[in-house]
Amino acid sequence: MAELRTLARPYAKAAFAAAQEHKELAEWSQVLTIAGQVTANVDIRQLLANPGLEEQKKAELILEVVEDGVTEQVRNFFAVLAENRRLTLLPEIAALFNTYRADLERTVDIDVTAAFELTDEQQQKLAQALSEKLERKVSLAASTDKSLIGGVIIRTGDMVIDASVRGKLNKLADALGS
């Protein structure tokens, strides 16, 4: 995983620079995200691994699926990926690109898992508190998991805040077990 991310990083940076230069961050993000989802598919991965199919043809097939937002710069980028046999890196390239975009726009996506469904008011208060703490605009996605017993688990990127009863019980069990 880390190796793929290392290989994808220069391509993601190049795509981000091109998108920023042409003021097309949203368009590039959409194209790369869709292309990343397409190339993550097992059947498409097999197609990309087929040595009998020309690399440029593979790029064209992916771009046909994407359709919207495909500019000449995007086509050139995909041509470079195809030439270097890096189309399989598209999921990692998309993830890195979206991370760079979020850093630039000072936004963050946060997943909140609660033991019980959060009301809109609770979600707004939580989003506001997290926005102040992280100094970023927060986009909140809430879900429920009754196995938490109570409390919440907040996830964003590599940060996890486990304020659930289940998490506290697990910590207590670990402390007692050692």
PDB file of C-alpha atoms in Angstrom:
ATOM      1  CA  MET A   1       0.000   0.000   0.000  1.00  0.00           C
ATOM      2  CA  ALA A   2       2.725   2.475   1.000  1.00  0.00           C
ATOM      3  CA  GLU A   3       4.694   1.541  -2.102  1.00  0.00           C
ATOM      4  CA  LEU A   4       1.705   2.262  -4.356  1.00  0.00           C
ATOM      5  CA  ARG A   5       1.189   5.604  -2.637  1.00  0.00           C
ATOM      6  CA  THR A   6       4.867   6.429  -3.149  1.00  0.00           C
ATOM      7  CA  LEU A   7       4.586   5.620  -6.853  1.00  0.00           C
ATOM      8  CA  ALA A   8       1.338   7.607  -7.144  1.00  0.00           C
ATOM      9  CA  ARG A   9       2.579  10.738  -5.351  1.00  0.00           C
ATOM     10  CA  PRO A  10       4.445  12.425  -8.249  1.00  0.00           C
ATOM     11  CA  TYR A  11       1.496  11.838 -10.578  1.00  0.00           C
ATOM     12  CA  ALA A  12      -0.968  13.197  -8.022  1.00  0.00           C
ATOM     13  CA  LYS A  13       1.210  16.272  -7.495  1.00  0.00           C
ATOM     14  CA  ALA A  14       1.489  16.838 -11.250  1.00  0.00           C
ATOM     15  CA  ALA A  15      -2.280  16.462 -11.700  1.00  0.00           C
ATOM     16  CA  PHE A  16      -2.912  18.822  -8.796  1.00  0.00           C
ATOM     17  CA  ALA A  17      -0.522  21.432 -10.197  1.00  0.00           C
ATOM     18  CA  ALA A  18      -2.177  21.228 -13.636  1.00  0.00           C
ATOM     19  CA  ALA A  19      -5.671  21.472 -12.147  1.00  0.00           C
ATOM     20  CA  GLN A  20      -4.661  24.410  -9.970  1.00  0.00           C
ATOM     21  CA  GLU A  21      -3.012  26.187 -12.908  1.00  0.00           C
ATOM     22  CA  HIS A  22      -6.160  25.889 -15.026  1.00  0.00           C
ATOM     23  CA  LYS A  23      -8.493  26.509 -12.047  1.00  0.00           C
ATOM     24  CA  GLU A  24     -10.162  23.126 -12.595  1.00  0.00           C
ATOM     25  CA  LEU A  25      -9.751  21.452  -9.199  1.00  0.00           C
ATOM     26  CA  ALA A  26     -13.370  20.256  -8.976  1.00  0.00           C
ATOM     27  CA  GLU A  27     -13.363  18.862 -12.516  1.00  0.00           C
ATOM     28  CA  TRP A  28     -10.067  17.015 -12.069  1.00  0.00           C
ATOM     29  CA  SER A  29     -11.201  15.712  -8.699  1.00  0.00           C
ATOM     30  CA  GLN A  30     -14.381  14.313 -10.231  1.00  0.00           C
ATOM     31  CA  VAL A  31     -12.557  12.677 -13.155  1.00  0.00           C
ATOM     32  CA  LEU A  32      -9.829  11.171 -10.980  1.00  0.00           C
ATOM     33  CA  THR A  33     -12.300   9.935  -8.355  1.00  0.00           C
ATOM     34  CA  ILE A  34     -14.468   8.185 -10.947  1.00  0.00           C
ATOM     35  CA  ALA A  35     -11.411   6.801 -12.767  1.00  0.00           C
ATOM     36  CA  GLY A  36     -10.045   5.574  -9.426  1.00  0.00           C
ATOM     37  CA  GLN A  37     -13.312   3.798  -8.653  1.00  0.00           C
ATOM     38  CA  VAL A  38     -13.385   2.254 -12.126  1.00  0.00           C
ATOM     39  CA  THR A  39      -9.807   0.982 -11.946  1.00  0.00           C
ATOM     40  CA  ALA A  40     -10.346  -0.411  -8.430  1.00  0.00           C
ATOM     41  CA  ASN A  41     -12.870  -2.854  -9.930  1.00  0.00           C
ATOM     42  CA  VAL A  42     -11.485  -6.411 -10.134  1.00  0.00           C
ATOM     43  CA  ASP A  43     -12.647  -6.939 -13.737  1.00  0.00           C
ATOM     44  CA  ILE A  44     -11.094  -3.646 -14.865  1.00  0.00           C
ATOM     45  CA  ARG A  45      -7.854  -4.550 -13.067  1.00  0.00           C
ATOM     46  CA  GLN A  46      -7.748  -7.768 -15.116  1.00  0.00           C
ATOM     47  CA  LEU A  47      -8.342  -5.762 -18.286  1.00  0.00           C
ATOM     48  CA  LEU A  48      -5.509  -3.359 -17.365  1.00  0.00           C
ATOM     49  CA  ALA A  49      -3.205  -6.333 -16.746  1.00  0.00           C
ATOM     50  CA  ASN A  50      -3.912  -7.706 -20.240  1.00  0.00           C
ATOM     51  CA  PRO A  51      -0.634  -7.388 -22.205  1.00  0.00           C
ATOM     52  CA  GLY A  52      -2.489  -7.825 -25.513  1.00  0.00           C
ATOM     53  CA  LEU A  53      -4.267  -4.476 -25.157  1.00  0.00           C
ATOM     54  CA  GLU A  54      -2.310  -1.308 -25.955  1.00  0.00           C
ATOM     55  CA  GLU A  55      -1.734   1.023 -23.013  1.00  0.00           C
ATOM     56  CA  GLN A  56      -3.265   4.032 -24.818  1.00  0.00           C
ATOM     57  CA  LYS A  57      -6.381   1.982 -25.561  1.00  0.00           C
ATOM     58  CA  LYS A  58      -6.692   1.161 -21.851  1.00  0.00           C
ATOM     59  CA  ALA A  59      -6.559   4.889 -21.037  1.00  0.00           C
ATOM     60  CA  GLU A  60      -9.185   5.648 -23.666  1.00  0.00           C
ATOM     61  CA  LEU A  61     -11.502   2.975 -22.225  1.00  0.00           C
ATOM     62  CA  ILE A  62     -11.258   4.495 -18.743  1.00  0.00           C
ATOM     63  CA  LEU A  63     -11.891   8.002 -20.113  1.00  0.00           C
ATOM     64  CA  GLU A  64     -14.945   6.743 -22.003  1.00  0.00           C
ATOM     65  CA  VAL A  65     -16.460   5.607 -18.718  1.00  0.00           C
ATOM     66  CA  VAL A  66     -15.660   8.928 -17.024  1.00  0.00           C
ATOM     67  CA  GLU A  67     -17.081  11.101 -19.871  1.00  0.00           C
ATOM     68  CA  ASP A  68     -17.774  14.425 -18.054  1.00  0.00           C
ATOM     69  CA  GLY A  69     -14.944  16.864 -17.341  1.00  0.00           C
ATOM     70  CA  VAL A  70     -12.394  15.270 -19.647  1.00  0.00           C
ATOM     71  CA  THR A  71     -10.296  18.157 -20.930  1.00  0.00           C
ATOM     72  CA  GLU A  72      -7.238  18.035 -23.162  1.00  0.00           C
ATOM     73  CA  GLN A  73      -5.007  18.282 -20.061  1.00  0.00           C
ATOM     74  CA  VAL A  74      -6.802  15.309 -18.506  1.00  0.00           C
ATOM     75  CA  ARG A  75      -6.345  13.304 -21.721  1.00  0.00           C
ATOM     76  CA  ASN A  76      -2.644  14.172 -21.727  1.00  0.00           C
ATOM     77  CA  PHE A  77      -2.324  13.134 -18.090  1.00  0.00           C
ATOM     78  CA  PHE A  78      -3.967   9.776 -18.812  1.00  0.00           C
ATOM     79  CA  ALA A  79      -1.690   9.350 -21.840  1.00  0.00           C
ATOM     80  CA  VAL A  80       1.354   9.818 -19.607  1.00  0.00           C
ATOM     81  CA  LEU A  81      -0.049   7.321 -17.088  1.00  0.00           C
ATOM     82  CA  ALA A  82      -0.653   4.822 -19.891  1.00  0.00           C
ATOM     83  CA  GLU A  83       2.795   5.368 -21.410  1.00  0.00           C
ATOM     84  CA  ASN A  84       4.403   4.703 -18.019  1.00  0.00           C
ATOM     85  CA  ARG A  85       2.064   1.768 -17.282  1.00  0.00           C
ATOM     86  CA  ARG A  86       0.639   3.491 -14.213  1.00  0.00           C
ATOM     87  CA  LEU A  87      -3.124   3.376 -14.865  1.00  0.00           C
ATOM     88  CA  THR A  88      -3.527   0.928 -11.978  1.00  0.00           C
ATOM     89  CA  LEU A  89      -2.362   3.694  -9.632  1.00  0.00           C
ATOM     90  CA  LEU A  90      -5.487   5.773 -10.292  1.00  0.00           C
ATOM     91  CA  PRO A  91      -7.195   4.932  -6.954  1.00  0.00           C
ATOM     92  CA  GLU A  92      -4.123   6.147  -5.040  1.00  0.00           C
ATOM     93  CA  ILE A  93      -3.651   9.150  -7.337  1.00  0.00           C
ATOM     94  CA  ALA A  94      -7.288  10.156  -6.771  1.00  0.00           C
ATOM     95  CA  ALA A  95      -6.977   9.779  -2.996  1.00  0.00           C
ATOM     96  CA  LEU A  96      -3.802  11.894  -2.876  1.00  0.00           C
ATOM     97  CA  PHE A  97      -5.261  14.508  -5.233  1.00  0.00           C
ATOM     98  CA  ASN A  98      -8.352  14.853  -3.035  1.00  0.00           C
ATOM     99  CA  THR A  99      -6.144  15.144   0.053  1.00  0.00           C
ATOM    100  CA  TYR A 100      -4.157  17.968  -1.582  1.00  0.00           C
ATOM    101  CA  ARG A 101      -7.410  19.675  -2.577  1.00  0.00           C
ATOM    102  CA  ALA A 102      -8.833  19.389   0.950  1.00  0.00           C
ATOM    103  CA  ASP A 103      -5.609  20.856   2.381  1.00  0.00           C
ATOM    104  CA  LEU A 104      -5.761  23.780  -0.051  1.00  0.00           C
ATOM    105  CA  GLU A 105      -9.444  24.443   0.592  1.00  0.00           C
ATOM    106  CA  ARG A 106      -9.035  23.807   4.348  1.00  0.00           C
ATOM    107  CA  THR A 107     -11.814  21.215   4.398  1.00  0.00           C
ATOM    108  CA  VAL A 108     -12.064  17.845   6.068  1.00  0.00           C
ATOM    109  CA  ASP A 109     -14.464  14.915   5.757  1.00  0.00           C
ATOM    110  CA  ILE A 110     -15.368  13.370   9.091  1.00  0.00           C
ATOM    111  CA  ASP A 111     -17.171  10.092   9.712  1.00  0.00           C
ATOM    112  CA  VAL A 112     -19.049   9.899  13.001  1.00  0.00           C
ATOM    113  CA  THR A 113     -20.368   6.577  14.225  1.00  0.00           C
ATOM    114  CA  ALA A 114     -22.757   6.851  17.173  1.00  0.00           C
ATOM    115  CA  ALA A 115     -24.572   4.294  19.279  1.00  0.00           C
ATOM    116  CA  PHE A 116     -27.834   6.082  18.532  1.00  0.00           C
ATOM    117  CA  GLU A 117     -28.939   8.282  15.653  1.00  0.00           C
ATOM    118  CA  LEU A 118     -27.720  11.861  16.027  1.00  0.00           C
ATOM    119  CA  THR A 119     -30.251  14.663  15.581  1.00  0.00           C
ATOM    120  CA  ASP A 120     -29.539  17.439  13.096  1.00  0.00           C
ATOM    121  CA  GLU A 121     -28.871  19.806  16.001  1.00  0.00           C
ATOM    122  CA  GLN A 122     -26.341  17.384  17.535  1.00  0.00           C
ATOM    123  CA  GLN A 123     -24.626  16.960  14.171  1.00  0.00           C
ATOM    124  CA  GLN A 124     -24.411  20.740  13.714  1.00  0.00           C
ATOM    125  CA  LYS A 125     -22.958  21.247  17.210  1.00  0.00           C
ATOM    126  CA  LEU A 126     -20.441  18.457  16.673  1.00  0.00           C
ATOM    127  CA  ALA A 127     -19.470  19.803  13.246  1.00  0.00           C
ATOM    128  CA  GLN A 128     -19.027  23.310  14.695  1.00  0.00           C
ATOM    129  CA  ALA A 129     -16.878  22.046  17.597  1.00  0.00           C
ATOM    130  CA  LEU A 130     -14.713  19.952  15.265  1.00  0.00           C
ATOM    131  CA  SER A 131     -14.445  22.843  12.818  1.00  0.00           C
ATOM    132  CA  GLU A 132     -13.080  25.077  15.580  1.00  0.00           C
ATOM    133  CA  LYS A 133     -10.718  22.401  16.893  1.00  0.00           C
ATOM    134  CA  LEU A 134      -9.340  21.461  13.459  1.00  0.00           C
ATOM    135  CA  GLU A 135      -9.539  24.995  12.026  1.00  0.00           C
ATOM    136  CA  ARG A 136     -11.153  23.639   8.868  1.00  0.00           C
ATOM    137  CA  LYS A 137     -14.561  23.488   7.241  1.00  0.00           C
ATOM    138  CA  VAL A 138     -16.084  20.170   8.302  1.00  0.00           C
ATOM    139  CA  SER A 139     -18.245  17.849   6.214  1.00  0.00           C
ATOM    140  CA  LEU A 140     -19.892  15.361   8.561  1.00  0.00           C
ATOM    141  CA  ALA A 141     -21.207  11.902   7.673  1.00  0.00           C
ATOM    142  CA  ALA A 142     -23.064  10.177  10.514  1.00  0.00           C
ATOM    143  CA  SER A 143     -23.912   6.511  10.934  1.00  0.00           C
ATOM    144  CA  THR A 144     -25.108   4.310  13.792  1.00  0.00           C
ATOM    145  CA  ASP A 145     -23.671   1.195  15.384  1.00  0.00           C
ATOM    146  CA  LYS A 146     -25.622  -0.142  18.371  1.00  0.00           C
ATOM    147  CA  SER A 147     -22.628  -2.260  19.437  1.00  0.00           C
ATOM    148  CA  LEU A 148     -20.931   0.926  20.669  1.00  0.00           C
ATOM    149  CA  ILE A 149     -23.408   0.874  23.599  1.00  0.00           C
ATOM    150  CA  GLY A 150     -23.060   4.657  23.975  1.00  0.00           C
ATOM    151  CA  GLY A 151     -20.911   7.560  22.817  1.00  0.00           C
ATOM    152  CA  VAL A 152     -19.298   8.128  19.417  1.00  0.00           C
ATOM    153  CA  ILE A 153     -16.284   7.264  17.291  1.00  0.00           C
ATOM    154  CA  ILE A 154     -14.961  10.118  15.141  1.00  0.00           C
ATOM    155  CA  ARG A 155     -12.740   9.319  12.144  1.00  0.00           C
ATOM    156  CA  THR A 156     -10.941  11.592   9.706  1.00  0.00           C
ATOM    157  CA  GLY A 157      -7.872  10.599   7.744  1.00  0.00           C
ATOM    158  CA  ASP A 158      -5.549   8.885  10.195  1.00  0.00           C
ATOM    159  CA  MET A 159      -7.120  10.467  13.291  1.00  0.00           C
ATOM    160  CA  VAL A 160      -9.586   8.418  15.358  1.00  0.00           C
ATOM    161  CA  ILE A 161     -11.284   9.642  18.516  1.00  0.00           C
ATOM    162  CA  ASP A 162     -12.997   6.754  20.301  1.00  0.00           C
ATOM    163  CA  ALA A 163     -15.384   8.187  22.876  1.00  0.00           C
ATOM    164  CA  SER A 164     -17.633   5.113  22.878  1.00  0.00           C
ATOM    165  CA  VAL A 165     -18.585   2.986  25.846  1.00  0.00           C
ATOM    166  CA  ARG A 166     -17.364  -0.099  23.965  1.00  0.00           C
ATOM    167  CA  GLY A 167     -13.971   1.578  23.456  1.00  0.00           C
ATOM    168  CA  LYS A 168     -13.694   2.473  27.132  1.00  0.00           C
ATOM    169  CA  LEU A 169     -14.660  -1.082  28.149  1.00  0.00           C
ATOM    170  CA  ASN A 170     -11.994  -2.482  25.805  1.00  0.00           C
ATOM    171  CA  LYS A 171      -9.356  -0.176  27.328  1.00  0.00           C
ATOM    172  CA  LEU A 172     -10.427  -1.242  30.813  1.00  0.00           C
ATOM    173  CA  ALA A 173     -10.244  -4.933  29.835  1.00  0.00           C
ATOM    174  CA  ASP A 174      -6.747  -4.399  28.390  1.00  0.00           C
ATOM    175  CA  ALA A 175      -5.627  -2.605  31.546  1.00  0.00           C
ATOM    176  CA  LEU A 176      -6.967  -5.381  33.758  1.00  0.00           C
ATOM    177  CA  GLY A 177      -5.451  -8.067  31.544  1.00  0.00           C
ATOM    178  CA  SER A 178      -1.907  -6.683  31.701  1.00  0.00           C
TER     179      SER A 178
END
